[in-house]
C-alpha cells in the first residue's frame, strides 16, 4: 500500500466509536439518566434552572467514563496516526478516550468532560477527579460555580476550534467518518465540506445515516470491525 495515497487523512468520530468501550451514546436506548434524556440536561437552560441536577448527571457520566477503556478502534486510529504524517482526528466526543489510546493530533470540537470552566471568571482547568468533592465544583480562582467545559445542545462551538476543523476537512484526501449520527450541526457539515473539496468519504456506522448517501464507501458495522476492515482493504490496494 502507498500510504501517501491516503494523505491528508482526516477522521471524524462521534459517540458511536466509544459505544464498544461502554460509553452510551445519547440517542441510543441507554441514553437515559434517571428519567431524563441527555438532550434535556446537556443544555444551558437546564444548567441555569438546576445546576445541581445537571452536575449530578455529569458526575455520573464522569464516573461511567472513568471506568471505560479505549477499544480496538481507538487503538487502531492511534496506530494509523503513527504511520501517516498528515493525519488529524476531529472528535465530537468529550470522553478523552482517543488521547488515552495515544492519538495526538486531536481537535475536540465539543470540549472535554475532564475540563472545567468557571461560569463567572471564565478560567479553565483540568480535573480528572472521580468522584468530585463538591457539586457544583467551585472555581479555584474566584469560588463561583464551574460547569463542564463541553459544548451543550443549543450552544455555539468555539469559533477558532470550528474554523480549524473546517480548514482541516477542506484539505482532506480521504475522510473517515466513524460513529456519528450526521444530525448534530455544525459537526454534521464537516463530511459534506470535505466531500465538496474532493475528499474520498468513507463512513463506518452500525446504522445508515444522512452521511451514507454522499459517502463513497459505507462500512455498515461496529466501529472496531469497520475500521479494521477498512484498514485491511488499504493494505490490498
Ligand atoms: P452522535 O450524533 O455522534 O450519534 C452516535 C452514532 O453512533 C449513531 O449514528 C449510531 O448509529 C452510531 N453507533 C452506535 N454504536 C456504534 C458502534 N458500535 N459503532 C459505530 N457506530 C455506532 O452522538 P449522540 O449520542 O447523538 O451525541 C451527541 C453529542 O453528545 C456528541 O456529539 C457529543 O458531543 C456528546 N456525547 C459524547 C459522548 C462521548 O464522549 N463518548 C457520548 C454521548 C454523547
Ligand atoms: Zn472563577
mmCIF file with all atom_site columns, N, CA and C in Angstrom, residues 63-119:
data_model
loop_
_atom_site.group_PDB
_atom_site.id
_atom_site.type_symbol
_atom_site.label_atom_id
_atom_site.label_alt_id
_atom_site.label_comp_id
_atom_site.label_asym_id
_atom_site.label_entity_id
_atom_site.label_seq_id
_atom_site.pdbx_PDB_ins_code
_atom_site.Cartn_x
_atom_site.Cartn_y
_atom_site.Cartn_z
_atom_site.occupancy
_atom_site.B_iso_or_equiv
_atom_site.pdbx_formal_charge
_atom_site.auth_seq_id
_atom_site.auth_comp_id
_atom_site.auth_asym_id
_atom_site.auth_atom_id
_atom_site.pdbx_PDB_model_num
ATOM 1   N N  . UNK A 1 63  ? -18.077 9.282  36.158 1.00 0.00 ? 63  UNK A N  1
ATOM 2   C CA . UNK A 1 63  ? -17.804 8.013  36.819 1.00 0.00 ? 63  UNK A CA 1
ATOM 3   C C  . UNK A 1 63  ? -17.867 6.861  35.825 1.00 0.00 ? 63  UNK A C  1
ATOM 4   N N  . UNK A 1 64  ? -18.903 6.912  35.004 1.00 0.00 ? 64  UNK A N  1
ATOM 5   C CA . UNK A 1 64  ? -19.101 5.871  33.993 1.00 0.00 ? 64  UNK A CA 1
ATOM 6   C C  . UNK A 1 64  ? -17.905 5.829  33.018 1.00 0.00 ? 64  UNK A C  1
ATOM 7   N N  . UNK A 1 65  ? -17.486 6.995  32.543 1.00 0.00 ? 65  UNK A N  1
ATOM 8   C CA . UNK A 1 65  ? -16.404 7.067  31.557 1.00 0.00 ? 65  UNK A CA 1
ATOM 9   C C  . UNK A 1 65  ? -15.061 6.690  32.193 1.00 0.00 ? 65  UNK A C  1
ATOM 10  N N  . UNK A 1 66  ? -14.874 7.082  33.460 1.00 0.00 ? 66  UNK A N  1
ATOM 11  C CA . UNK A 1 66  ? -13.615 6.753  34.150 1.00 0.00 ? 66  UNK A CA 1
ATOM 12  C C  . UNK A 1 66  ? -13.406 5.242  34.211 1.00 0.00 ? 66  UNK A C  1
ATOM 13  N N  . UNK A 1 67  ? -14.500 4.492  34.213 1.00 0.00 ? 67  UNK A N  1
ATOM 14  C CA . UNK A 1 67  ? -14.407 3.034  34.291 1.00 0.00 ? 67  UNK A CA 1
ATOM 15  C C  . UNK A 1 67  ? -14.226 2.395  32.902 1.00 0.00 ? 67  UNK A C  1
ATOM 16  N N  . UNK A 1 68  ? -14.231 3.204  31.843 1.00 0.00 ? 68  UNK A N  1
ATOM 17  C CA . UNK A 1 68  ? -14.134 2.680  30.475 1.00 0.00 ? 68  UNK A CA 1
ATOM 18  C C  . UNK A 1 68  ? -12.719 2.780  29.937 1.00 0.00 ? 68  UNK A C  1
ATOM 19  N N  . UNK A 1 69  ? -12.415 1.904  29.020 1.00 0.00 ? 69  UNK A N  1
ATOM 20  C CA . UNK A 1 69  ? -11.105 1.931  28.385 1.00 0.00 ? 69  UNK A CA 1
ATOM 21  C C  . UNK A 1 69  ? -11.260 2.091  26.888 1.00 0.00 ? 69  UNK A C  1
ATOM 22  N N  . UNK A 1 70  ? -10.209 2.610  26.230 1.00 0.00 ? 70  UNK A N  1
ATOM 23  C CA . UNK A 1 70  ? -10.281 2.689  24.768 1.00 0.00 ? 70  UNK A CA 1
ATOM 24  C C  . UNK A 1 70  ? -10.517 1.298  24.192 1.00 0.00 ? 70  UNK A C  1
ATOM 25  N N  . UNK A 1 71  ? -11.158 1.228  23.021 1.00 0.00 ? 71  UNK A N  1
ATOM 26  C CA . UNK A 1 71  ? -11.364 -0.058 22.356 1.00 0.00 ? 71  UNK A CA 1
ATOM 27  C C  . UNK A 1 71  ? -10.457 -0.167 21.133 1.00 0.00 ? 71  UNK A C  1
ATOM 28  N N  . UNK A 1 72  ? -10.605 -1.263 20.405 1.00 0.00 ? 72  UNK A N  1
ATOM 29  C CA . UNK A 1 72  ? -9.719  -1.521 19.257 1.00 0.00 ? 72  UNK A CA 1
ATOM 30  C C  . UNK A 1 72  ? -9.762  -0.407 18.214 1.00 0.00 ? 72  UNK A C  1
ATOM 31  N N  . UNK A 1 73  ? -10.892 0.267  18.101 1.00 0.00 ? 73  UNK A N  1
ATOM 32  C CA . UNK A 1 73  ? -10.983 1.351  17.105 1.00 0.00 ? 73  UNK A CA 1
ATOM 33  C C  . UNK A 1 73  ? -10.130 2.547  17.553 1.00 0.00 ? 73  UNK A C  1
ATOM 34  N N  . UNK A 1 74  ? -10.207 2.902  18.839 1.00 0.00 ? 74  UNK A N  1
ATOM 35  C CA . UNK A 1 74  ? -9.346  3.986  19.349 1.00 0.00 ? 74  UNK A CA 1
ATOM 36  C C  . UNK A 1 74  ? -7.869  3.612  19.169 1.00 0.00 ? 74  UNK A C  1
ATOM 37  N N  . UNK A 1 75  ? -7.532  2.382  19.513 1.00 0.00 ? 75  UNK A N  1
ATOM 38  C CA . UNK A 1 75  ? -6.120  1.941  19.427 1.00 0.00 ? 75  UNK A CA 1
ATOM 39  C C  . UNK A 1 75  ? -5.637  1.970  17.978 1.00 0.00 ? 75  UNK A C  1
ATOM 40  N N  . UNK A 1 76  ? -6.485  1.450  17.074 1.00 0.00 ? 76  UNK A N  1
ATOM 41  C CA . UNK A 1 76  ? -6.057  1.381  15.669 1.00 0.00 ? 76  UNK A CA 1
ATOM 42  C C  . UNK A 1 76  ? -5.865  2.782  15.080 1.00 0.00 ? 76  UNK A C  1
ATOM 43  N N  . UNK A 1 77  ? -6.728  3.725  15.452 1.00 0.00 ? 77  UNK A N  1
ATOM 44  C CA . UNK A 1 77  ? -6.551  5.100  14.954 1.00 0.00 ? 77  UNK A CA 1
ATOM 45  C C  . UNK A 1 77  ? -5.223  5.682  15.428 1.00 0.00 ? 77  UNK A C  1
ATOM 46  N N  . UNK A 1 78  ? -4.864  5.401  16.675 1.00 0.00 ? 78  UNK A N  1
ATOM 47  C CA . UNK A 1 78  ? -3.589  5.901  17.206 1.00 0.00 ? 78  UNK A CA 1
ATOM 48  C C  . UNK A 1 78  ? -2.430  5.261  16.437 1.00 0.00 ? 78  UNK A C  1
ATOM 49  N N  . UNK A 1 79  ? -2.605  4.005  16.086 1.00 0.00 ? 79  UNK A N  1
ATOM 50  C CA . UNK A 1 79  ? -1.580  3.269  15.348 1.00 0.00 ? 79  UNK A CA 1
ATOM 51  C C  . UNK A 1 79  ? -1.440  3.808  13.910 1.00 0.00 ? 79  UNK A C  1
ATOM 52  N N  . UNK A 1 80  ? -2.576  4.072  13.283 1.00 0.00 ? 80  UNK A N  1
ATOM 53  C CA . UNK A 1 80  ? -2.574  4.611  11.918 1.00 0.00 ? 80  UNK A CA 1
ATOM 54  C C  . UNK A 1 80  ? -1.886  5.989  11.917 1.00 0.00 ? 80  UNK A C  1
ATOM 55  N N  . UNK A 1 81  ? -2.151  6.775  12.952 1.00 0.00 ? 81  UNK A N  1
ATOM 56  C CA . UNK A 1 81  ? -1.537  8.116  13.033 1.00 0.00 ? 81  UNK A CA 1
ATOM 57  C C  . UNK A 1 81  ? -0.007  8.021  13.030 1.00 0.00 ? 81  UNK A C  1
ATOM 58  N N  . UNK A 1 82  ? 0.510   6.967  13.632 1.00 0.00 ? 82  UNK A N  1
ATOM 59  C CA . UNK A 1 82  ? 1.978   6.788  13.677 1.00 0.00 ? 82  UNK A CA 1
ATOM 60  C C  . UNK A 1 82  ? 2.551   6.538  12.291 1.00 0.00 ? 82  UNK A C  1
ATOM 61  N N  . UNK A 1 83  ? 1.702   6.004  11.389 1.00 0.00 ? 83  UNK A N  1
ATOM 62  C CA . UNK A 1 83  ? 2.198   5.628  10.065 1.00 0.00 ? 83  UNK A CA 1
ATOM 63  C C  . UNK A 1 83  ? 1.925   6.698  9.007  1.00 0.00 ? 83  UNK A C  1
ATOM 64  N N  . UNK A 1 84  ? 1.094   7.664  9.357  1.00 0.00 ? 84  UNK A N  1
ATOM 65  C CA . UNK A 1 84  ? 0.683   8.673  8.377  1.00 0.00 ? 84  UNK A CA 1
ATOM 66  C C  . UNK A 1 84  ? 1.076   10.046 8.896  1.00 0.00 ? 84  UNK A C  1
ATOM 67  N N  . UNK A 1 85  ? 1.883   10.778 8.124  1.00 0.00 ? 85  UNK A N  1
ATOM 68  C CA . UNK A 1 85  ? 2.383   12.039 8.692  1.00 0.00 ? 85  UNK A CA 1
ATOM 69  C C  . UNK A 1 85  ? 1.315   13.132 8.682  1.00 0.00 ? 85  UNK A C  1
ATOM 70  N N  . UNK A 1 86  ? 0.450   13.140 7.658  1.00 0.00 ? 86  UNK A N  1
ATOM 71  C CA . UNK A 1 86  ? -0.583  14.181 7.630  1.00 0.00 ? 86  UNK A CA 1
ATOM 72  C C  . UNK A 1 86  ? -1.912  13.579 8.085  1.00 0.00 ? 86  UNK A C  1
ATOM 73  N N  . UNK A 1 87  ? -2.136  13.623 9.366  1.00 0.00 ? 87  UNK A N  1
ATOM 74  C CA . UNK A 1 87  ? -3.282  12.953 9.983  1.00 0.00 ? 87  UNK A CA 1
ATOM 75  C C  . UNK A 1 87  ? -3.902  13.869 11.028 1.00 0.00 ? 87  UNK A C  1
ATOM 76  N N  . UNK A 1 88  ? -5.202  14.051 10.956 1.00 0.00 ? 88  UNK A N  1
ATOM 77  C CA . UNK A 1 88  ? -5.897  14.808 12.008 1.00 0.00 ? 88  UNK A CA 1
ATOM 78  C C  . UNK A 1 88  ? -7.160  14.066 12.408 1.00 0.00 ? 88  UNK A C  1
ATOM 79  N N  . UNK A 1 89  ? -7.376  14.020 13.705 1.00 0.00 ? 89  UNK A N  1
ATOM 80  C CA . UNK A 1 89  ? -8.573  13.391 14.251 1.00 0.00 ? 89  UNK A CA 1
ATOM 81  C C  . UNK A 1 89  ? -9.467  14.481 14.825 1.00 0.00 ? 89  UNK A C  1
ATOM 82  N N  . UNK A 1 90  ? -10.655 14.603 14.260 1.00 0.00 ? 90  UNK A N  1
ATOM 83  C CA . UNK A 1 90  ? -11.627 15.566 14.791 1.00 0.00 ? 90  UNK A CA 1
ATOM 84  C C  . UNK A 1 90  ? -12.661 14.741 15.543 1.00 0.00 ? 90  UNK A C  1
ATOM 85  N N  . UNK A 1 91  ? -12.859 15.038 16.807 1.00 0.00 ? 91  UNK A N  1
ATOM 86  C CA . UNK A 1 91  ? -13.843 14.248 17.545 1.00 0.00 ? 91  UNK A CA 1
ATOM 87  C C  . UNK A 1 91  ? -14.905 15.123 18.182 1.00 0.00 ? 91  UNK A C  1
ATOM 88  N N  . UNK A 1 92  ? -16.123 14.561 18.197 1.00 0.00 ? 92  UNK A N  1
ATOM 89  C CA . UNK A 1 92  ? -17.230 15.205 18.898 1.00 0.00 ? 92  UNK A CA 1
ATOM 90  C C  . UNK A 1 92  ? -17.289 14.670 20.333 1.00 0.00 ? 92  UNK A C  1
ATOM 91  N N  . UNK A 1 93  ? -16.485 13.662 20.598 1.00 0.00 ? 93  UNK A N  1
ATOM 92  C CA . UNK A 1 93  ? -16.556 13.040 21.915 1.00 0.00 ? 93  UNK A CA 1
ATOM 93  C C  . UNK A 1 93  ? -15.835 13.871 22.964 1.00 0.00 ? 93  UNK A C  1
ATOM 94  N N  . UNK A 1 94  ? -16.343 13.788 24.169 1.00 0.00 ? 94  UNK A N  1
ATOM 95  C CA . UNK A 1 94  ? -15.789 14.565 25.271 1.00 0.00 ? 94  UNK A CA 1
ATOM 96  C C  . UNK A 1 94  ? -15.140 13.624 26.291 1.00 0.00 ? 94  UNK A C  1
ATOM 97  N N  . UNK A 1 95  ? -15.031 12.324 25.914 1.00 0.00 ? 95  UNK A N  1
ATOM 98  C CA . UNK A 1 95  ? -14.649 11.315 26.904 1.00 0.00 ? 95  UNK A CA 1
ATOM 99  C C  . UNK A 1 95  ? -13.150 11.139 27.108 1.00 0.00 ? 95  UNK A C  1
ATOM 100 N N  . UNK A 1 96  ? -12.329 11.702 26.231 1.00 0.00 ? 96  UNK A N  1
ATOM 101 C CA . UNK A 1 96  ? -10.871 11.599 26.388 1.00 0.00 ? 96  UNK A CA 1
ATOM 102 C C  . UNK A 1 96  ? -10.286 10.254 25.979 1.00 0.00 ? 96  UNK A C  1
ATOM 103 N N  . UNK A 1 97  ? -11.096 9.361  25.394 1.00 0.00 ? 97  UNK A N  1
ATOM 104 C CA . UNK A 1 97  ? -10.586 8.012  25.091 1.00 0.00 ? 97  UNK A CA 1
ATOM 105 C C  . UNK A 1 97  ? -9.593  7.996  23.925 1.00 0.00 ? 97  UNK A C  1
ATOM 106 N N  . UNK A 1 98  ? -9.704  8.945  22.993 1.00 0.00 ? 98  UNK A N  1
ATOM 107 C CA . UNK A 1 98  ? -8.719  8.988  21.901 1.00 0.00 ? 98  UNK A CA 1
ATOM 108 C C  . UNK A 1 98  ? -7.329  9.307  22.452 1.00 0.00 ? 98  UNK A C  1
ATOM 109 N N  . UNK A 1 99  ? -7.263  10.297 23.320 1.00 0.00 ? 99  UNK A N  1
ATOM 110 C CA . UNK A 1 99  ? -5.969  10.662 23.912 1.00 0.00 ? 99  UNK A CA 1
ATOM 111 C C  . UNK A 1 99  ? -5.446  9.499  24.754 1.00 0.00 ? 99  UNK A C  1
ATOM 112 N N  . UNK A 1 100 ? -6.343  8.832  25.468 1.00 0.00 ? 100 UNK A N  1
ATOM 113 C CA . UNK A 1 100 ? -5.934  7.698  26.305 1.00 0.00 ? 100 UNK A CA 1
ATOM 114 C C  . UNK A 1 100 ? -5.337  6.574  25.460 1.00 0.00 ? 100 UNK A C  1
ATOM 115 N N  . UNK A 1 101 ? -5.805  6.453  24.209 1.00 0.00 ? 101 UNK A N  1
ATOM 116 C CA . UNK A 1 101 ? -5.292  5.402  23.319 1.00 0.00 ? 101 UNK A CA 1
ATOM 117 C C  . UNK A 1 101 ? -3.982  5.827  22.643 1.00 0.00 ? 101 UNK A C  1
ATOM 118 N N  . UNK A 1 102 ? -3.619  7.098  22.775 1.00 0.00 ? 102 UNK A N  1
ATOM 119 C CA . UNK A 1 102 ? -2.352  7.555  22.210 1.00 0.00 ? 102 UNK A CA 1
ATOM 120 C C  . UNK A 1 102 ? -2.476  8.425  20.975 1.00 0.00 ? 102 UNK A C  1
ATOM 121 N N  . UNK A 1 103 ? -3.704  8.768  20.570 1.00 0.00 ? 103 UNK A N  1
ATOM 122 C CA . UNK A 1 103 ? -3.850  9.722  19.462 1.00 0.00 ? 103 UNK A CA 1
ATOM 123 C C  . UNK A 1 103 ? -3.286  11.064 19.917 1.00 0.00 ? 103 UNK A C  1
ATOM 124 N N  . UNK A 1 104 ? -2.673  11.792 18.977 1.00 0.00 ? 104 UNK A N  1
ATOM 125 C CA . UNK A 1 104 ? -2.005  13.041 19.372 1.00 0.00 ? 104 UNK A CA 1
ATOM 126 C C  . UNK A 1 104 ? -2.615  14.274 18.735 1.00 0.00 ? 104 UNK A C  1
ATOM 127 N N  . UNK A 1 105 ? -2.824  14.200 17.408 1.00 0.00 ? 105 UNK A N  1
ATOM 128 C CA . UNK A 1 105 ? -3.318  15.397 16.733 1.00 0.00 ? 105 UNK A CA 1
ATOM 129 C C  . UNK A 1 105 ? -4.848  15.389 16.738 1.00 0.00 ? 105 UNK A C  1
ATOM 130 N N  . UNK A 1 106 ? -5.415  15.835 17.851 1.00 0.00 ? 106 UNK A N  1
ATOM 131 C CA . UNK A 1 106 ? -6.865  15.734 18.063 1.00 0.00 ? 106 UNK A CA 1
ATOM 132 C C  . UNK A 1 106 ? -7.486  17.124 18.158 1.00 0.00 ? 106 UNK A C  1
ATOM 133 N N  . UNK A 1 107 ? -8.593  17.310 17.458 1.00 0.00 ? 107 UNK A N  1
ATOM 134 C CA . UNK A 1 107 ? -9.386  18.543 17.645 1.00 0.00 ? 107 UNK A CA 1
ATOM 135 C C  . UNK A 1 107 ? -10.675 18.116 18.338 1.00 0.00 ? 107 UNK A C  1
ATOM 136 N N  . UNK A 1 108 ? -10.832 18.544 19.579 1.00 0.00 ? 108 UNK A N  1
ATOM 137 C CA . UNK A 1 108 ? -12.042 18.182 20.346 1.00 0.00 ? 108 UNK A CA 1
ATOM 138 C C  . UNK A 1 108 ? -13.066 19.298 20.162 1.00 0.00 ? 108 UNK A C  1
ATOM 139 N N  . UNK A 1 109 ? -13.939 19.124 19.166 1.00 0.00 ? 109 UNK A N  1
ATOM 140 C CA . UNK A 1 109 ? -14.820 20.259 18.842 1.00 0.00 ? 109 UNK A CA 1
ATOM 141 C C  . UNK A 1 109 ? -15.927 20.467 19.878 1.00 0.00 ? 109 UNK A C  1
ATOM 142 N N  . UNK A 1 110 ? -16.221 19.445 20.674 1.00 0.00 ? 110 UNK A N  1
ATOM 143 C CA . UNK A 1 110 ? -17.250 19.611 21.707 1.00 0.00 ? 110 UNK A CA 1
ATOM 144 C C  . UNK A 1 110 ? -16.670 19.705 23.116 1.00 0.00 ? 110 UNK A C  1
ATOM 145 N N  . UNK A 1 111 ? -15.356 19.918 23.212 1.00 0.00 ? 111 UNK A N  1
ATOM 146 C CA . UNK A 1 111 ? -14.729 20.087 24.521 1.00 0.00 ? 111 UNK A CA 1
ATOM 147 C C  . UNK A 1 111 ? -14.416 18.772 25.203 1.00 0.00 ? 111 UNK A C  1
ATOM 148 N N  . UNK A 1 112 ? -14.238 18.848 26.520 1.00 0.00 ? 112 UNK A N  1
ATOM 149 C CA . UNK A 1 112 ? -13.850 17.662 27.280 1.00 0.00 ? 112 UNK A CA 1
ATOM 150 C C  . UNK A 1 112 ? -14.567 17.624 28.621 1.00 0.00 ? 112 UNK A C  1
ATOM 151 N N  . UNK A 1 113 ? -15.001 16.440 28.968 1.00 0.00 ? 113 UNK A N  1
ATOM 152 C CA . UNK A 1 113 ? -15.697 16.262 30.251 1.00 0.00 ? 113 UNK A CA 1
ATOM 153 C C  . UNK A 1 113 ? -14.693 16.317 31.408 1.00 0.00 ? 113 UNK A C  1
ATOM 154 N N  . UNK A 1 114 ? -13.401 16.257 31.067 1.00 0.00 ? 114 UNK A N  1
ATOM 155 C CA . UNK A 1 114 ? -12.336 16.284 32.081 1.00 0.00 ? 114 UNK A CA 1
ATOM 156 C C  . UNK A 1 114 ? -11.761 17.685 32.276 1.00 0.00 ? 114 UNK A C  1
ATOM 157 N N  . UNK A 1 115 ? -12.470 18.677 31.697 1.00 0.00 ? 115 UNK A N  1
ATOM 158 C CA . UNK A 1 115 ? -12.049 20.067 31.865 1.00 0.00 ? 115 UNK A CA 1
ATOM 159 C C  . UNK A 1 115 ? -13.216 20.862 32.433 1.00 0.00 ? 115 UNK A C  1
ATOM 160 N N  . UNK A 1 116 ? -12.897 21.812 33.313 1.00 0.00 ? 116 UNK A N  1
ATOM 161 C CA . UNK A 1 116 ? -13.909 22.671 33.928 1.00 0.00 ? 116 UNK A CA 1
ATOM 162 C C  . UNK A 1 116 ? -13.778 24.077 33.369 1.00 0.00 ? 116 UNK A C  1
ATOM 163 N N  . UNK A 1 117 ? -14.878 24.806 33.472 1.00 0.00 ? 117 UNK A N  1
ATOM 164 C CA . UNK A 1 117 ? -14.841 26.213 33.084 1.00 0.00 ? 117 UNK A CA 1
ATOM 165 C C  . UNK A 1 117 ? -15.652 27.003 34.098 1.00 0.00 ? 117 UNK A C  1
ATOM 166 N N  . UNK A 1 118 ? -15.082 28.101 34.602 1.00 0.00 ? 118 UNK A N  1
ATOM 167 C CA . UNK A 1 118 ? -15.786 28.914 35.594 1.00 0.00 ? 118 UNK A CA 1
ATOM 168 C C  . UNK A 1 118 ? -16.894 29.708 34.921 1.00 0.00 ? 118 UNK A C  1
ATOM 169 N N  . UNK A 1 119 ? -18.082 29.683 35.510 1.00 0.00 ? 119 UNK A N  1
ATOM 170 C CA . UNK A 1 119 ? -19.215 30.415 34.917 1.00 0.00 ? 119 UNK A CA 1
ATOM 171 C C  . UNK A 1 119 ? -19.084 31.913 35.160 1.00 0.00 ? 119 UNK A C  1
#
